[in-house]
C-alpha cells in the first residue's frame, strides 16, 4: 500500500470551490479546513472572489504561493479534470474528490478512472470522487460536511451520509470520532486501503465500516484481522437483507453485493462482527471502546427494580446470553448485606438497598465478579440518575463509578450499565472509565451478545487461496466427483462402474446387498428416475439396470452399496467460491430443513475440524445430533472431519468451483457420504477426470 | 367496576409522611401534590413538623379541617394500618399506598389484604401498597416520584420503576404522559381496573401496560379490546422469555407468569400488541399516537442517500414488511422531476434533489401515496436537520412538514420519518402533526412492523368460556378421545374395538387393509410398543394382536384403517387451557419441527376457520403446504376446519383440559386425523365416556 499520510496530516491544503454561501458544501469544507490553520497552511480557491471566516480566496491554483499537498475538489464537475492536471503539474500529492457526476457532466464514461490513472502515474493519490469528505481528530483535519467531536471511533463509509449518521448517533451517545472517511467512488484509494491505514492510527480504538461491495474480500478479511490483532475490532455494516436493498446497491454503486451470510462468515473469520444498523454499530462500538470482551455468555443482572431485572434477563437471553442461577454460596454472600426482600439468585434485585446506600451497587458487582460464575455484569435501571435527581448523592455516585471502573480493571470482565439517564455526570464518568453505559436495555443486551461473539472469534489472517481458472463450470460425473471427495478422506459405500448388463454380475459379487443403482453421468439423477434404491439382490439389480438402461440409454452407471444404518441424521455439506470472499463451506440439516428453516452454517474456508465442530454445534438442529429423545448421539467428530475436508478440497483445487455431499449420513458409528456433486471450471474438466477411482471400499 | 374517580381528580389530598428532605419519597410526593394546589386542597401530614415548598405539615390526620378524599400513604410501614383506619373513620374515599413491606414490619402475613378488605367494606378503594404513585395530566394530580410532562400516553405498570423508565424514554423522544399508575401489590384496585378506567380518559390516546401476572386474563383481554374499540391501542410488555425472568417474577410478585406465546396470542385476540422492551413500547406508542395504521405491509422508502435507503429497506424487511418495486408508471412519475441519477424503483433515492429543493420530499411522498402501491412511506435520513444546519432552510422545511401531514390526513396512510436529528423544530413539528419521527431506522422499522400486525388484528371481546371443574385430569382412552374429536367433524379412518382375538375377523372384514393396531387404553402407546402399523392383511393383524396381547395383556385394542395417501404433510393440532387466558389452540408442522424449530402458532380459542387459515399461513413451514417442489398443494381449508373444531371442542367442554391430534395427515384431498389424545378433568371422566363410538367410517 502506498503512503496515505497526505490524507491524515498534510502540510498544506487547498479547497478548490470554497464558497461563502452557508448552503453550499464549499462553505463547510472551507470552514472546516480553516479550523486546522494553526497546524497547516490553508488556501481557498474560487473562480469568483470570496471571503470565508475572514480569509480571502484566490481565483486559481496558479495564484497560490506554493503547491498545496492536498487539494480538496469541490468545484463544479466541469472544471475538475483541469484542476487535477494543474495541481499535478504543480506537485500536489493528494486529492479529496467531493464533486460528483464528473463522468456524466463530461458525458465521458470512465473519465473519473482515467483521472485516477493520471494521479497515480504522478505518484499522487485520490480519495473519491463523489465522497463526503474526511475528518482526522488527531491532526485537526476537518474536510467534511458536518461537525465532529474528537474521540476514538474510526468510521470508513461507502455512503457518506450513512457515515455521518453513524457519527451523529455516536455523538448523541457521548462517543467521539478519531477519523472519518467517506470513500466515494473509490477510483484509487479503496475502503480497504483506508481501513489498513487505521492499524497504526493511534487515536482509533474501534472501527465502524460501511460497505456495499467488497472488492477483494479476502484482502479485506486480512486487513480486518490485522486491526483486530492491533486491539481495534471492526464493526461491519452492509446491505443485502432484502431484494430491494440488493437492487438499490447494484444501481447506485454499480456493484453486486455479497450475501449477508457470506459477509457474516467473512467477519467471523477476520475477528470482526457484522451488525444490522447504524444504531447497533454505535452501541457496540461503545461497549468495545475500552471495555474488556466477555469471554463467555454468562451474565449477572443487577437492578434496584424487580421488573427491570426481569426485563433485563429476557433481553439478554434473546441475544444469546444466559443469566445463570448463582451458586448458594455466592447468593449467601449477597444476602449477607442485602435486605430480606432482595433477590440474590440472578437477576439480583437490590430491593431498595441501592437507594439506601449507593455503595451497595459496587459491593454487589464485586461479589459477582469475584464469584467467577459470570463473564459479565449488567446493571440496569436508576444508577446514573441519583446524583442528577438528588444533588446530595452526586459525589457518592461518582465514587461508586470509580469502584466499578476499578473492578472492571482488576477482574478484566465487563460491567455494562443500562441507565435511565441518557446523559449525566455519572453516566459521562462511566463512559470515560471503561464502564460502557447505554440508554436502553435492548442496546446493552444486543451489544453484549455481539461482544461475546467477537470474543469467540479472535480472527486470523486467512490462508492465501488460488483463484479459479474460470467461473463457468460443468458437473463432473458421479464417480469422478466421488473419487475426488473420497481422496479427502470422506467415506463412501463400495461402488463399481457398470457400463452394460455384463458388468453387473461382477459388481453384485464384489459389493454387499442391498444395492443402489445410479445413472452417474446425469447431474439431477432423481428427477429423471436415474436412482434406484433398496435393490435386495442380484436379480433386483439386474431388473433395475434393464429398466433404467431402456429409459436412459448407455452411460456410466454406478452400482453402490446402500447405507442402511438406523438412527442416522442426514446432513448437507457443501462448498463453493464467492466472487469476493473465495472458498466457503456450508453445513446444515438435510431434507427440507436447510431450505425451509434456513438452518445452515456458513464459514470462510478452509476450516479446521474444531471450527467445523463449532459450526455443527450452532445449528438449531444440534439437539438432533446430540442424542434426540433417547437415541444415541451421532459421531460428531466424523461429521466435522467431512466438513473440514470439503472446505480443504475447495481451497486446494482452484479448478473446483463447487462441491456438495447431500446427504451425508451420520450415525453413532461414523459418517458416510451417499452422493457427490462437483462442479469443475470448464478448462480443467479433462485434467481432473484423471483422478483414479478407488472402486469398492470395505 | 367501582368508581375510581377519586384517583383521577380528588377534591382534596393528604400526603401522610410528607418530608422536607429531598432524598425522601415523602418530599417528592408532597411537592408533586402541591403542584395541583390550585385545583384541590392539599394537606401535608408528618408526625414531626415539616415545611415543604412553604406549606407546613400537621402532625396527624385528626388535625386536618376536613376528611381528605384521597390519602397518600408514605409514612413508615408500622403506622400505616392505624392511618388507614383513622382516615376511613373520617370518611376518606381513596388510598394511594406507597409504603412497602407492611406485612413484613408487622410480621403479619396477609395484613395488607385485611387492610384492603376494611377499605372496601367502608366503600373506599386502595391502590398499592408498594406502588410508586400516580400521575394524571388532565387533572394535575402528581403523586409519584419523578417528573412527568403532559401528553397522550397512558402507562399502567406492575413495576413502578419500569413504568418510570417508560415515561422517561417517552419524554426523551418527545412524547408526554396523560396518566401513569404504578399498581403495586394490587390488594384492591387491579391493573385491569385501571386499564378499564382509561377507556373514557380523554387525554389518553395510546396505552403501555407492563404486567408480570395476568390474573383473569380473559377479562383483561376484554378490557384491552374495549380500549382498542375506543381507538386506544394497548402496547403490552411482560417478562418470561428466560428461565431467570420467570423465576424472578415468581419471587418478587409471588405469581406465575404466563408463557410469552400465550400472552402474544391474548394480545392478538384483543387487538393489542406485545413488545419486548420499554424502548420498543415507546417507539411504537409514538407511531400509534395520532398516525393511521398501515393496512398492509408494503412500504416505500425515500432517502437522499442510497446507503440509507438500502439500510432502510433491509430494516423493514427484517421486520416483516416488504419494499416492493414500484410500477413503471409510478417510477416514471418520479423520474419526471428527479435527477437522472435518482433511483425511482423503491427505495427511492433523491440523489441530492432533496437538498436542492426541500419540496421534493413532499412531492415524492405524494406520488407514492397516490399510487396506492404502498401502505406506508418511510423517509430516512437528513430531513429534520436542514433547518437546524442551515437557518435559511428552516421555514421551508416546516412548510414541507405541513404538506406531509396533509398527505397523511388525506390518504389515511402513515408517513414515518427516521431523522438524523434527535430533536429539532421540524422534528417536533412532525411529531405534533401525526408524522411520527424517530431517531433510528431500527425503531421506525420495528414500530411499523408492529403497527401492521396491529392492523391485522382488530381485536374483539372474547366469548365467555366456562371454567373447568378441576385442573387435574387423566387421559381418556383412545376410542373415547377419537369419538369426541370426531363429533366435531374431524375425519378419522374406520376403526373397530377389539377386546380379544375373536373380535378380529369381524374387524378385518369391516375395514380395508392395511391396518394399524393400537393399545387404545395406553397414553404413550408408541413407547411401549403399543402401535403396529402396515398390517397388510388379516393374518398380519392376527399376528400383531397376538404379540401385542402377550406383552401388554387385556385391554381395549383398536384396529384402524391406515391412511396411506402419498404427498401428505403431517401437522400437530392441539388445544389446552391456560390458567389465566383459558382455551388456547395450537397448530404446527408435525415430527421434530414443532419442537426443534418452534414452528407452531398459538391463538386464544375458539378460532374461526378464517383465523385458523391465517395461523397456517404464518407457519414457517407454509411453503410445504402450498405446493412444495412441484407437489400439489394440500387441502388447507380442511386443515383449518380441524384447527377451528379442536378449539371449539375445548371452549365448549369445560371438562376437557387438553386435546391433541398428532399427527393430522393433510393431503390434496383432505385431512385425516390418525391419533387423538384428550385429557379430561378428573371429576368428569365418567360422564364423557358416554360419548358414542361412531365405529367404522366410510
PDB file of N, CA and C in Angstrom, chain A residues 25 145 159 161-162 165 172 212 239-242 245 252 260 276-277 305-308 310 314 317-318 323 355 382 418 420 422 442 589 593 595-597 599 621 628-629, chain B residues 25 145 159 161-162 165 172 212 239-242 244-245 252 260 276-277 305-308 310 314 317-318 355 382 418 420 422 442 589 592-593 595-597 599 621 628-629:
ATOM      1  N   UNK A  25     -21.682  23.268  -0.070  1.00  0.00           N
ATOM      2  CA  UNK A  25     -20.652  22.409   0.503  1.00  0.00           C
ATOM      3  C   UNK A  25     -19.317  23.128   0.587  1.00  0.00           C
ATOM      4  N   UNK A 145     -18.582  17.768   5.344  1.00  0.00           N
ATOM      5  CA  UNK A 145     -19.847  18.324   5.793  1.00  0.00           C
ATOM      6  C   UNK A 145     -20.073  17.819   7.215  1.00  0.00           C
ATOM      7  N   UNK A 159     -21.001   5.045   1.981  1.00  0.00           N
ATOM      8  CA  UNK A 159     -22.054   6.051   1.850  1.00  0.00           C
ATOM      9  C   UNK A 159     -21.726   7.175   2.809  1.00  0.00           C
ATOM     10  N   UNK A 161     -23.392   9.832   3.736  1.00  0.00           N
ATOM     11  CA  UNK A 161     -24.424  10.252   4.684  1.00  0.00           C
ATOM     12  C   UNK A 161     -24.654   9.188   5.765  1.00  0.00           C
ATOM     13  N   UNK A 162     -24.518   7.925   5.393  1.00  0.00           N
ATOM     14  CA  UNK A 162     -24.625   6.881   6.398  1.00  0.00           C
ATOM     15  C   UNK A 162     -23.472   7.003   7.390  1.00  0.00           C
ATOM     16  N   UNK A 165     -24.455   9.655   9.679  1.00  0.00           N
ATOM     17  CA  UNK A 165     -25.462   9.176  10.619  1.00  0.00           C
ATOM     18  C   UNK A 165     -24.786   8.433  11.780  1.00  0.00           C
ATOM     19  N   UNK A 172     -24.462  11.587  19.876  1.00  0.00           N
ATOM     20  CA  UNK A 172     -25.651  11.593  20.729  1.00  0.00           C
ATOM     21  C   UNK A 172     -25.447  10.683  21.941  1.00  0.00           C
ATOM     22  N   UNK A 212     -20.828  -1.618   0.665  1.00  0.00           N
ATOM     23  CA  UNK A 212     -21.862  -2.303  -0.125  1.00  0.00           C
ATOM     24  C   UNK A 212     -21.255  -3.354  -1.040  1.00  0.00           C
ATOM     25  N   UNK A 239     -25.475  -4.016   3.344  1.00  0.00           N
ATOM     26  CA  UNK A 239     -26.872  -4.204   2.967  1.00  0.00           C
ATOM     27  C   UNK A 239     -27.002  -5.511   2.214  1.00  0.00           C
ATOM     28  N   UNK A 240     -28.234  -5.938   1.982  1.00  0.00           N
ATOM     29  CA  UNK A 240     -28.452  -7.180   1.255  1.00  0.00           C
ATOM     30  C   UNK A 240     -29.429  -8.112   1.948  1.00  0.00           C
ATOM     31  N   UNK A 241     -30.110  -7.609   2.984  1.00  0.00           N
ATOM     32  CA  UNK A 241     -31.098  -8.453   3.656  1.00  0.00           C
ATOM     33  C   UNK A 241     -32.400  -8.507   2.859  1.00  0.00           C
ATOM     34  N   UNK A 242     -32.559  -7.634   1.875  1.00  0.00           N
ATOM     35  CA  UNK A 242     -33.810  -7.602   1.109  1.00  0.00           C
ATOM     36  C   UNK A 242     -33.506  -7.480  -0.376  1.00  0.00           C
ATOM     37  N   UNK A 245     -32.871  -3.818  -1.225  1.00  0.00           N
ATOM     38  CA  UNK A 245     -31.564  -3.216  -0.945  1.00  0.00           C
ATOM     39  C   UNK A 245     -30.512  -3.752  -1.896  1.00  0.00           C
ATOM     40  N   UNK A 252     -26.880   1.917  -7.349  1.00  0.00           N
ATOM     41  CA  UNK A 252     -26.201   3.173  -7.028  1.00  0.00           C
ATOM     42  C   UNK A 252     -24.699   3.020  -6.837  1.00  0.00           C
ATOM     43  N   UNK A 260     -25.532 -11.691   2.786  1.00  0.00           N
ATOM     44  CA  UNK A 260     -25.261 -11.319   4.172  1.00  0.00           C
ATOM     45  C   UNK A 260     -24.601 -12.447   4.941  1.00  0.00           C
ATOM     46  N   UNK A 276     -26.608  -4.954  12.086  1.00  0.00           N
ATOM     47  CA  UNK A 276     -27.744  -4.722  11.196  1.00  0.00           C
ATOM     48  C   UNK A 276     -28.024  -3.254  10.896  1.00  0.00           C
ATOM     49  N   UNK A 277     -27.510  -2.354  11.721  1.00  0.00           N
ATOM     50  CA  UNK A 277     -27.921  -0.951  11.551  1.00  0.00           C
ATOM     51  C   UNK A 277     -26.878  -0.021  12.153  1.00  0.00           C
ATOM     52  N   UNK A 305     -34.807  -2.748  40.812  1.00  0.00           N
ATOM     53  CA  UNK A 305     -36.219  -2.961  40.484  1.00  0.00           C
ATOM     54  C   UNK A 305     -36.383  -4.380  39.964  1.00  0.00           C
ATOM     55  N   UNK A 306     -37.307  -5.105  40.571  1.00  0.00           N
ATOM     56  CA  UNK A 306     -37.543  -6.482  40.115  1.00  0.00           C
ATOM     57  C   UNK A 306     -37.956  -6.516  38.656  1.00  0.00           C
ATOM     58  N   UNK A 307     -38.786  -5.564  38.247  1.00  0.00           N
ATOM     59  CA  UNK A 307     -39.257  -5.529  36.865  1.00  0.00           C
ATOM     60  C   UNK A 307     -38.107  -5.311  35.897  1.00  0.00           C
ATOM     61  N   UNK A 308     -37.255  -4.352  36.199  1.00  0.00           N
ATOM     62  CA  UNK A 308     -36.136  -4.086  35.291  1.00  0.00           C
ATOM     63  C   UNK A 308     -35.164  -5.258  35.250  1.00  0.00           C
ATOM     64  N   UNK A 310     -35.960  -8.427  35.580  1.00  0.00           N
ATOM     65  CA  UNK A 310     -36.575  -9.493  34.778  1.00  0.00           C
ATOM     66  C   UNK A 310     -36.563  -9.132  33.290  1.00  0.00           C
ATOM     67  N   UNK A 314     -34.567 -11.158  30.247  1.00  0.00           N
ATOM     68  CA  UNK A 314     -35.189 -11.536  28.971  1.00  0.00           C
ATOM     69  C   UNK A 314     -34.412 -10.972  27.784  1.00  0.00           C
ATOM     70  N   UNK A 317     -31.268 -12.913  27.283  1.00  0.00           N
ATOM     71  CA  UNK A 317     -31.493 -14.255  26.752  1.00  0.00           C
ATOM     72  C   UNK A 317     -31.892 -14.183  25.281  1.00  0.00           C
ATOM     73  N   UNK A 318     -32.635 -13.154  24.877  1.00  0.00           N
ATOM     74  CA  UNK A 318     -32.967 -13.006  23.452  1.00  0.00           C
ATOM     75  C   UNK A 318     -31.727 -12.780  22.601  1.00  0.00           C
ATOM     76  N   UNK A 323     -28.442 -16.125  31.826  1.00  0.00           N
ATOM     77  CA  UNK A 323     -28.485 -15.462  33.136  1.00  0.00           C
ATOM     78  C   UNK A 323     -28.582 -16.593  34.163  1.00  0.00           C
ATOM     79  N   UNK A 355     -30.719   2.488  46.714  1.00  0.00           N
ATOM     80  CA  UNK A 355     -31.150   3.844  47.058  1.00  0.00           C
ATOM     81  C   UNK A 355     -30.729   4.200  48.485  1.00  0.00           C
ATOM     82  N   UNK A 382     -31.749   2.661  37.677  1.00  0.00           N
ATOM     83  CA  UNK A 382     -31.688   4.033  38.137  1.00  0.00           C
ATOM     84  C   UNK A 382     -30.267   4.574  38.294  1.00  0.00           C
ATOM     85  N   UNK A 418     -27.052  -0.160  31.906  1.00  0.00           N
ATOM     86  CA  UNK A 418     -28.216   0.476  31.304  1.00  0.00           C
ATOM     87  C   UNK A 418     -28.703   1.503  32.308  1.00  0.00           C
ATOM     88  N   UNK A 420     -31.193   4.800  33.220  1.00  0.00           N
ATOM     89  CA  UNK A 420     -32.376   5.565  32.836  1.00  0.00           C
ATOM     90  C   UNK A 420     -32.007   7.007  32.510  1.00  0.00           C
ATOM     91  N   UNK A 422     -30.020   9.459  30.173  1.00  0.00           N
ATOM     92  CA  UNK A 422     -29.351   9.441  28.879  1.00  0.00           C
ATOM     93  C   UNK A 422     -27.983  10.097  28.986  1.00  0.00           C
ATOM     94  N   UNK A 442     -32.189  -2.876  25.625  1.00  0.00           N
ATOM     95  CA  UNK A 442     -32.035  -3.525  24.320  1.00  0.00           C
ATOM     96  C   UNK A 442     -30.614  -3.341  23.806  1.00  0.00           C
ATOM     97  N   UNK A 589     -28.804 -29.260   8.221  1.00  0.00           N
ATOM     98  CA  UNK A 589     -29.602 -30.466   8.290  1.00  0.00           C
ATOM     99  C   UNK A 589     -30.166 -30.724   6.895  1.00  0.00           C
ATOM    100  N   UNK A 593     -35.055 -29.010   5.678  1.00  0.00           N
ATOM    101  CA  UNK A 593     -34.732 -28.096   6.769  1.00  0.00           C
ATOM    102  C   UNK A 593     -33.834 -26.953   6.363  1.00  0.00           C
ATOM    103  N   UNK A 595     -33.574 -25.534   3.595  1.00  0.00           N
ATOM    104  CA  UNK A 595     -34.280 -24.539   2.788  1.00  0.00           C
ATOM    105  C   UNK A 595     -35.387 -23.844   3.582  1.00  0.00           C
ATOM    106  N   UNK A 596     -36.225 -24.645   4.253  1.00  0.00           N
ATOM    107  CA  UNK A 596     -37.415 -24.091   4.896  1.00  0.00           C
ATOM    108  C   UNK A 596     -37.060 -23.293   6.149  1.00  0.00           C
ATOM    109  N   UNK A 597     -36.128 -23.821   6.925  1.00  0.00           N
ATOM    110  CA  UNK A 597     -35.795 -23.164   8.196  1.00  0.00           C
ATOM    111  C   UNK A 597     -34.442 -22.464   8.159  1.00  0.00           C
ATOM    112  N   UNK A 599     -31.638 -23.487   8.288  1.00  0.00           N
ATOM    113  CA  UNK A 599     -30.787 -23.986   9.363  1.00  0.00           C
ATOM    114  C   UNK A 599     -29.474 -24.495   8.776  1.00  0.00           C
ATOM    115  N   UNK A 621     -30.554 -27.491  14.699  1.00  0.00           N
ATOM    116  CA  UNK A 621     -30.835 -28.925  14.733  1.00  0.00           C
ATOM    117  C   UNK A 621     -29.843 -29.681  15.604  1.00  0.00           C
ATOM    118  N   UNK A 628     -31.154 -37.382  20.435  1.00  0.00           N
ATOM    119  CA  UNK A 628     -32.518 -36.857  20.403  1.00  0.00           C
ATOM    120  C   UNK A 628     -33.487 -37.886  20.951  1.00  0.00           C
ATOM    121  N   UNK A 629     -34.265 -37.511  21.939  1.00  0.00           N
ATOM    122  CA  UNK A 629     -35.274 -38.399  22.508  1.00  0.00           C
ATOM    123  C   UNK A 629     -34.726 -39.805  22.778  1.00  0.00           C
TER     124      UNK A 629
ATOM    125  N   UNK B  25     -38.876  10.006  49.671  1.00  0.00           N
ATOM    126  CA  UNK B  25     -40.054   9.957  48.816  1.00  0.00           C
ATOM    127  C   UNK B  25     -41.126  10.928  49.271  1.00  0.00           C
ATOM    128  N   UNK B 145     -42.949   9.696  42.427  1.00  0.00           N
ATOM    129  CA  UNK B 145     -41.543  10.022  42.256  1.00  0.00           C
ATOM    130  C   UNK B 145     -41.352  10.380  40.782  1.00  0.00           C
ATOM    131  N   UNK B 159     -44.568  -2.750  37.706  1.00  0.00           N
ATOM    132  CA  UNK B 159     -43.294  -2.353  38.304  1.00  0.00           C
ATOM    133  C   UNK B 159     -43.204  -0.845  38.197  1.00  0.00           C
ATOM    134  N   UNK B 161     -40.784   1.282  38.814  1.00  0.00           N
ATOM    135  CA  UNK B 161     -39.602   1.860  38.188  1.00  0.00           C
ATOM    136  C   UNK B 161     -39.584   1.596  36.678  1.00  0.00           C
ATOM    137  N   UNK B 162     -40.088   0.440  36.276  1.00  0.00           N
ATOM    138  CA  UNK B 162     -40.185   0.176  34.845  1.00  0.00           C
ATOM    139  C   UNK B 162     -41.159   1.163  34.205  1.00  0.00           C
ATOM    140  N   UNK B 165     -39.286   4.246  33.764  1.00  0.00           N
ATOM    141  CA  UNK B 165     -38.365   4.129  32.626  1.00  0.00           C
ATOM    142  C   UNK B 165     -39.120   4.407  31.325  1.00  0.00           C
ATOM    143  N   UNK B 172     -37.818  11.545  26.525  1.00  0.00           N
ATOM    144  CA  UNK B 172     -36.598  11.716  25.731  1.00  0.00           C
ATOM    145  C   UNK B 172     -36.929  11.758  24.242  1.00  0.00           C
ATOM    146  N   UNK B 212     -46.705  -8.589  35.021  1.00  0.00           N
ATOM    147  CA  UNK B 212     -45.969  -9.854  35.168  1.00  0.00           C
ATOM    148  C   UNK B 212     -46.930 -11.022  35.357  1.00  0.00           C
ATOM    149  N   UNK B 239     -42.717 -10.217  31.064  1.00  0.00           N
ATOM    150  CA  UNK B 239     -41.466 -10.967  31.135  1.00  0.00           C
ATOM    151  C   UNK B 239     -41.770 -12.442  30.984  1.00  0.00           C
ATOM    152  N   UNK B 240     -40.736 -13.238  30.808  1.00  0.00           N
ATOM    153  CA  UNK B 240     -40.931 -14.676  30.687  1.00  0.00           C
ATOM    154  C   UNK B 240     -40.195 -15.269  29.509  1.00  0.00           C
ATOM    155  N   UNK B 241     -39.307 -14.489  28.880  1.00  0.00           N
ATOM    156  CA  UNK B 241     -38.534 -15.037  27.759  1.00  0.00           C
ATOM    157  C   UNK B 241     -37.378 -15.885  28.263  1.00  0.00           C
ATOM    158  N   UNK B 242     -37.084 -15.827  29.540  1.00  0.00           N
ATOM    159  CA  UNK B 242     -35.942 -16.584  30.070  1.00  0.00           C
ATOM    160  C   UNK B 242     -36.338 -17.250  31.385  1.00  0.00           C
ATOM    161  N   UNK B 244     -34.598 -17.172  33.952  1.00  0.00           N
ATOM    162  CA  UNK B 244     -34.233 -16.247  35.018  1.00  0.00           C
ATOM    163  C   UNK B 244     -35.361 -15.253  35.288  1.00  0.00           C
ATOM    164  N   UNK B 245     -35.987 -14.737  34.225  1.00  0.00           N
ATOM    165  CA  UNK B 245     -37.040 -13.743  34.454  1.00  0.00           C
ATOM    166  C   UNK B 245     -38.284 -14.409  35.027  1.00  0.00           C
ATOM    167  N   UNK B 252     -40.678 -12.137  43.062  1.00  0.00           N
ATOM    168  CA  UNK B 252     -40.953 -10.789  43.556  1.00  0.00           C
ATOM    169  C   UNK B 252     -42.410 -10.370  43.456  1.00  0.00           C
ATOM    170  N   UNK B 260     -44.845 -16.474  27.148  1.00  0.00           N
ATOM    171  CA  UNK B 260     -44.872 -15.316  26.248  1.00  0.00           C
ATOM    172  C   UNK B 260     -45.758 -15.564  25.032  1.00  0.00           C
ATOM    173  N   UNK B 276     -41.112  -6.271  23.275  1.00  0.00           N
ATOM    174  CA  UNK B 276     -40.043  -6.915  24.035  1.00  0.00           C
ATOM    175  C   UNK B 276     -39.378  -6.031  25.083  1.00  0.00           C
ATOM    176  N   UNK B 277     -39.549  -4.722  24.968  1.00  0.00           N
ATOM    177  CA  UNK B 277     -38.778  -3.854  25.868  1.00  0.00           C
ATOM    178  C   UNK B 277     -39.453  -2.498  26.010  1.00  0.00           C
ATOM    179  N   UNK B 305     -30.047   9.553   0.338  1.00  0.00           N
ATOM    180  CA  UNK B 305     -28.790   8.800   0.354  1.00  0.00           C
ATOM    181  C   UNK B 305     -29.073   7.363  -0.034  1.00  0.00           C
ATOM    182  N   UNK B 306     -28.338   6.875  -1.026  1.00  0.00           N
ATOM    183  CA  UNK B 306     -28.532   5.490  -1.446  1.00  0.00           C
ATOM    184  C   UNK B 306     -28.275   4.515  -0.312  1.00  0.00           C
ATOM    185  N   UNK B 307     -27.256   4.792   0.483  1.00  0.00           N
ATOM    186  CA  UNK B 307     -26.922   3.900   1.584  1.00  0.00           C
ATOM    187  C   UNK B 307     -28.042   3.827   2.604  1.00  0.00           C
ATOM    188  N   UNK B 308     -28.568   4.986   2.975  1.00  0.00           N
ATOM    189  CA  UNK B 308     -29.646   4.980   3.967  1.00  0.00           C
ATOM    190  C   UNK B 308     -30.907   4.318   3.418  1.00  0.00           C
ATOM    191  N   UNK B 310     -31.005   1.841   1.278  1.00  0.00           N
ATOM    192  CA  UNK B 310     -30.791   0.391   1.271  1.00  0.00           C
ATOM    193  C   UNK B 310     -30.840  -0.172   2.694  1.00  0.00           C
ATOM    194  N   UNK B 314     -33.584  -2.922   4.201  1.00  0.00           N
ATOM    195  CA  UNK B 314     -33.212  -4.116   4.967  1.00  0.00           C
ATOM    196  C   UNK B 314     -33.903  -4.137   6.325  1.00  0.00           C
ATOM    197  N   UNK B 317     -37.496  -5.044   5.917  1.00  0.00           N
ATOM    198  CA  UNK B 317     -37.701  -6.454   5.567  1.00  0.00           C
ATOM    199  C   UNK B 317     -37.441  -7.352   6.771  1.00  0.00           C
ATOM    200  N   UNK B 318     -36.480  -6.990   7.612  1.00  0.00           N
ATOM    201  CA  UNK B 318     -36.242  -7.777   8.827  1.00  0.00           C
ATOM    202  C   UNK B 318     -37.445  -7.734   9.763  1.00  0.00           C
ATOM    203  N   UNK B 355     -31.934  18.086  -1.131  1.00  0.00           N
ATOM    204  CA  UNK B 355     -31.118  19.206  -0.681  1.00  0.00           C
ATOM    205  C   UNK B 355     -31.294  20.418  -1.600  1.00  0.00           C
ATOM    206  N   UNK B 382     -31.736  12.770   6.268  1.00  0.00           N
ATOM    207  CA  UNK B 382     -31.379  14.120   6.677  1.00  0.00           C
ATOM    208  C   UNK B 382     -32.567  15.016   6.985  1.00  0.00           C
ATOM    209  N   UNK B 418     -37.538   8.629   9.790  1.00  0.00           N
ATOM    210  CA  UNK B 418     -36.306   8.444  10.547  1.00  0.00           C
ATOM    211  C   UNK B 418     -35.454   9.671  10.257  1.00  0.00           C
ATOM    212  N   UNK B 420     -32.074  12.040  11.162  1.00  0.00           N
ATOM    213  CA  UNK B 420     -30.765  12.073  11.813  1.00  0.00           C
ATOM    214  C   UNK B 420     -30.738  13.103  12.932  1.00  0.00           C
ATOM    215  N   UNK B 422     -32.165  14.214  16.397  1.00  0.00           N
ATOM    216  CA  UNK B 422     -32.933  13.664  17.515  1.00  0.00           C
ATOM    217  C   UNK B 422     -34.043  14.618  17.923  1.00  0.00           C
ATOM    218  N   UNK B 442     -33.964   1.520  12.899  1.00  0.00           N
ATOM    219  CA  UNK B 442     -34.398   0.308  13.610  1.00  0.00           C
ATOM    220  C   UNK B 442     -35.752   0.559  14.271  1.00  0.00           C
ATOM    221  N   UNK B 589     -46.089 -27.838  12.320  1.00  0.00           N
ATOM    222  CA  UNK B 589     -45.657 -28.950  11.499  1.00  0.00           C
ATOM    223  C   UNK B 589     -45.323 -30.104  12.441  1.00  0.00           C
ATOM    224  N   UNK B 592     -40.278 -33.554  14.209  1.00  0.00           N
ATOM    225  CA  UNK B 592     -39.316 -32.838  15.039  1.00  0.00           C
ATOM    226  C   UNK B 592     -39.491 -31.329  14.959  1.00  0.00           C
ATOM    227  N   UNK B 593     -40.286 -30.852  13.972  1.00  0.00           N
ATOM    228  CA  UNK B 593     -40.238 -29.430  13.631  1.00  0.00           C
ATOM    229  C   UNK B 593     -40.820 -28.526  14.691  1.00  0.00           C
ATOM    230  N   UNK B 595     -40.929 -28.944  17.770  1.00  0.00           N
ATOM    231  CA  UNK B 595     -40.050 -28.835  18.937  1.00  0.00           C
ATOM    232  C   UNK B 595     -38.735 -28.149  18.602  1.00  0.00           C
ATOM    233  N   UNK B 596     -38.092 -28.613  17.501  1.00  0.00           N
ATOM    234  CA  UNK B 596     -36.740 -28.150  17.192  1.00  0.00           C
ATOM    235  C   UNK B 596     -36.746 -26.721  16.657  1.00  0.00           C
ATOM    236  N   UNK B 597     -37.711 -26.425  15.814  1.00  0.00           N
ATOM    237  CA  UNK B 597     -37.734 -25.102  15.176  1.00  0.00           C
ATOM    238  C   UNK B 597     -38.841 -24.212  15.723  1.00  0.00           C
ATOM    239  N   UNK B 599     -41.787 -24.148  15.304  1.00  0.00           N
ATOM    240  CA  UNK B 599     -42.640 -23.672  14.213  1.00  0.00           C
ATOM    241  C   UNK B 599     -44.096 -24.034  14.523  1.00  0.00           C
ATOM    242  N   UNK B 621     -43.370 -23.265   7.886  1.00  0.00           N
ATOM    243  CA  UNK B 621     -43.486 -24.429   7.016  1.00  0.00           C
ATOM    244  C   UNK B 621     -44.568 -24.247   5.958  1.00  0.00           C
ATOM    245  N   UNK B 628     -45.054 -27.850  -2.515  1.00  0.00           N
ATOM    246  CA  UNK B 628     -43.602 -27.837  -2.307  1.00  0.00           C
ATOM    247  C   UNK B 628     -42.917 -28.577  -3.442  1.00  0.00           C
ATOM    248  N   UNK B 629     -41.986 -27.939  -4.090  1.00  0.00           N
ATOM    249  CA  UNK B 629     -41.203 -28.569  -5.149  1.00  0.00           C
ATOM    250  C   UNK B 629     -42.078 -29.345  -6.128  1.00  0.00           C
TER     251      UNK B 629
END
